[in-house]
Amino acid sequence: MHNNIAVLTLLLLSIFSDVQPQKYSFSVPVGSGGGEAFGITGEGRITAVRVWERYNSFITGLQLRYGHIWSPVVGSQSGRVKDFELYDGEAIIQISGKVTSFIQSVVFVTNLGRFLQAGQPRGYSFNMYPTSKEAELTIISGQVRNAFTSFGAHWAAVH
């Protein structure tokens, strides 16, 4: 009898675990592509964003801070730099922007409604966000050649 209850419990747990919303999603990269592939990753929650923009032009560099540790800079540190520090418990839940052959602009939006905008808003619009309400930005990947030619986002629940 105890074996039957254990088997039934395991069966129900497996059924209900399949029904729960997935807490990882990937926003397909935008842009023409080309250049060196990159992935910006780290441990824990993103706590700050640093973006370099060329005056009246495109995004040239990007760096994320996970906890107290900055990732290496992807792209170049040319142009004007914009820093954005997140509050405790704040998370990036949307990235939008404009793209031509390069990523022209990006807007990082948080769960508190704050945002960082960099670059020039020209080209085709894109909008990236997680499929789960519990997820937030964890990784940015794509390709870079003098500027960002491809840009995608990975979303997951961070505990």
CSV table of C-alpha atoms in Angstrom, one decimal:
chain,number,residue,atom,x,y,z
A,1,MET,CA,0.0,0.0,0.0
A,2,HIS,CA,2.8,2.5,0.9
A,3,ASN,CA,4.5,1.7,-2.4
A,4,ASN,CA,1.3,2.5,-4.4
A,5,ILE,CA,1.0,5.8,-2.6
A,6,ALA,CA,4.6,6.6,-3.3
A,7,VAL,CA,4.2,5.7,-7.0
A,8,LEU,CA,1.0,7.8,-7.2
A,9,THR,CA,2.7,10.8,-5.5
A,10,LEU,CA,5.7,10.6,-7.9
A,11,LEU,CA,3.3,10.3,-10.9
A,12,LEU,CA,1.3,13.4,-9.8
A,13,LEU,CA,4.4,15.4,-9.1
A,14,SER,CA,5.7,14.7,-12.6
A,15,ILE,CA,2.4,15.6,-14.2
A,16,PHE,CA,2.1,18.9,-12.2
A,17,SER,CA,5.8,19.8,-12.8
A,18,ASP,CA,5.1,19.7,-16.6
A,19,VAL,CA,2.1,22.1,-16.2
A,20,GLN,CA,4.1,24.8,-14.3
A,21,PRO,CA,5.2,27.7,-16.5
A,22,GLN,CA,8.7,27.4,-17.8
A,23,LYS,CA,11.1,29.9,-16.1
A,24,TYR,CA,13.7,30.1,-18.8
A,25,SER,CA,13.2,31.7,-22.2
A,26,PHE,CA,15.3,33.1,-25.1
A,27,SER,CA,14.6,36.1,-27.2
A,28,VAL,CA,15.7,35.4,-30.7
A,29,PRO,CA,18.6,37.7,-31.8
A,30,VAL,CA,17.9,40.8,-33.9
A,31,GLY,CA,20.2,42.3,-36.4
A,32,SER,CA,22.1,41.3,-39.5
A,33,GLY,CA,24.8,39.4,-37.7
A,34,GLY,CA,28.5,39.0,-38.6
A,35,GLY,CA,31.6,39.4,-36.6
A,36,GLU,CA,32.7,37.8,-33.3
A,37,ALA,CA,30.2,35.9,-31.3
A,38,PHE,CA,29.8,36.8,-27.6
A,39,GLY,CA,27.9,35.9,-24.5
A,40,ILE,CA,27.8,38.1,-21.4
A,41,THR,CA,27.2,35.9,-18.3
A,42,GLY,CA,27.9,35.9,-14.6
A,43,GLU,CA,26.8,34.6,-11.2
A,44,GLY,CA,23.5,35.8,-9.7
A,45,ARG,CA,21.4,38.8,-10.5
A,46,ILE,CA,22.4,41.7,-12.8
A,47,THR,CA,23.0,44.7,-10.6
A,48,ALA,CA,24.2,47.3,-13.2
A,49,VAL,CA,24.5,48.0,-16.9
A,50,ARG,CA,27.1,50.0,-18.8
A,51,VAL,CA,26.6,51.0,-22.4
A,52,TRP,CA,28.8,52.9,-24.8
A,53,GLU,CA,27.2,54.8,-27.7
A,54,ARG,CA,28.7,56.6,-30.6
A,55,TYR,CA,27.4,60.1,-30.9
A,56,ASN,CA,24.4,60.3,-33.3
A,57,SER,CA,25.0,56.6,-34.1
A,58,PHE,CA,25.0,53.0,-32.8
A,59,ILE,CA,25.9,51.0,-29.7
A,60,THR,CA,29.6,50.3,-29.5
A,61,GLY,CA,30.1,48.5,-26.1
A,62,LEU,CA,28.3,46.8,-23.4
A,63,GLN,CA,29.1,45.5,-19.9
A,64,LEU,CA,27.0,43.9,-17.1
A,65,ARG,CA,27.6,43.7,-13.4
A,66,TYR,CA,26.6,40.5,-11.6
A,67,GLY,CA,26.5,41.2,-7.9
A,68,HIS,CA,29.7,43.2,-7.3
A,69,ILE,CA,31.6,41.7,-10.3
A,70,TRP,CA,31.7,43.4,-13.7
A,71,SER,CA,31.8,41.3,-16.9
A,72,PRO,CA,34.5,42.0,-19.5
A,73,VAL,CA,33.5,44.7,-21.9
A,74,VAL,CA,32.0,43.4,-25.2
A,75,GLY,CA,32.7,45.7,-28.1
A,76,SER,CA,34.7,48.8,-27.6
A,77,GLN,CA,34.7,51.6,-25.0
A,78,SER,CA,34.5,54.3,-27.7
A,79,GLY,CA,31.9,57.0,-27.5
A,80,ARG,CA,29.9,58.2,-24.6
A,81,VAL,CA,29.3,55.8,-21.7
A,82,LYS,CA,26.0,55.5,-19.8
A,83,ASP,CA,25.8,53.7,-16.4
A,84,PHE,CA,22.7,52.3,-14.8
A,85,GLU,CA,22.8,50.8,-11.3
A,86,LEU,CA,19.8,48.7,-10.2
A,87,TYR,CA,18.3,48.9,-6.7
A,88,ASP,CA,18.2,45.9,-4.4
A,89,GLY,CA,15.5,43.5,-5.7
A,90,GLU,CA,15.3,45.4,-9.0
A,91,ALA,CA,15.6,43.3,-12.2
A,92,ILE,CA,15.7,43.9,-16.0
A,93,ILE,CA,12.4,42.6,-17.5
A,94,GLN,CA,12.5,44.1,-21.0
A,95,ILE,CA,14.9,45.2,-23.7
A,96,SER,CA,13.7,47.2,-26.6
A,97,GLY,CA,15.4,49.3,-29.3
A,98,LYS,CA,16.1,49.9,-32.9
A,99,VAL,CA,18.2,48.0,-35.4
A,100,THR,CA,19.5,48.5,-38.9
A,101,SER,CA,22.7,46.6,-39.9
A,102,PHE,CA,23.9,47.5,-36.4
A,103,ILE,CA,22.0,47.8,-33.1
A,104,GLN,CA,21.2,51.5,-33.2
A,105,SER,CA,19.6,51.9,-29.7
A,106,VAL,CA,18.7,49.9,-26.6
A,107,VAL,CA,16.4,50.5,-23.8
A,108,PHE,CA,16.7,48.3,-20.6
A,109,VAL,CA,13.5,48.4,-18.5
A,110,THR,CA,13.2,47.2,-14.9
A,111,ASN,CA,10.4,45.7,-12.8
A,112,LEU,CA,10.2,49.1,-11.0
A,113,GLY,CA,9.6,51.0,-14.3
A,114,ARG,CA,13.0,52.6,-14.5
A,115,PHE,CA,15.0,52.4,-17.7
A,116,LEU,CA,18.3,53.2,-19.4
A,117,GLN,CA,18.2,54.4,-23.0
A,118,ALA,CA,21.3,54.5,-25.2
A,119,GLY,CA,22.0,55.1,-28.9
A,120,GLN,CA,19.9,56.7,-31.6
A,121,PRO,CA,16.3,55.6,-32.3
A,122,ARG,CA,16.4,54.8,-36.0
A,123,GLY,CA,15.7,51.6,-37.9
A,124,TYR,CA,13.4,48.8,-37.2
A,125,SER,CA,12.0,48.3,-33.7
A,126,PHE,CA,12.5,45.2,-31.5
A,127,ASN,CA,11.2,44.2,-28.1
A,128,MET,CA,12.4,41.4,-25.9
A,129,TYR,CA,10.9,40.1,-22.6
A,130,PRO,CA,10.7,36.8,-20.7
A,131,THR,CA,7.8,34.4,-21.1
A,132,SER,CA,7.6,33.8,-17.3
A,133,LYS,CA,6.6,36.6,-14.8
A,134,GLU,CA,9.3,35.2,-12.4
A,135,ALA,CA,12.1,35.5,-15.0
A,136,GLU,CA,14.6,38.4,-15.6
A,137,LEU,CA,17.5,39.1,-17.9
A,138,THR,CA,20.4,36.8,-17.1
A,139,ILE,CA,22.5,36.6,-20.3
A,140,ILE,CA,23.0,38.8,-23.4
A,141,SER,CA,24.5,37.1,-26.5
A,142,GLY,CA,25.0,38.0,-30.2
A,143,GLN,CA,27.7,39.1,-32.5
A,144,VAL,CA,29.9,42.3,-32.6
A,145,ARG,CA,32.1,43.9,-35.3
A,146,ASN,CA,33.0,47.5,-34.5
A,147,ALA,CA,29.4,47.7,-33.2
A,148,PHE,CA,26.8,45.2,-32.3
A,149,THR,CA,25.5,43.4,-35.4
A,150,SER,CA,23.3,40.8,-33.5
A,151,PHE,CA,21.7,41.0,-30.1
A,152,GLY,CA,19.6,38.4,-28.1
A,153,ALA,CA,18.5,38.0,-24.5
A,154,HIS,CA,18.2,35.0,-22.2
A,155,TRP,CA,15.7,35.2,-19.3
A,156,ALA,CA,15.5,33.0,-16.2
A,157,ALA,CA,14.3,33.0,-12.6
A,158,VAL,CA,17.2,34.1,-10.3
A,159,HIS,CA,17.1,33.0,-6.7
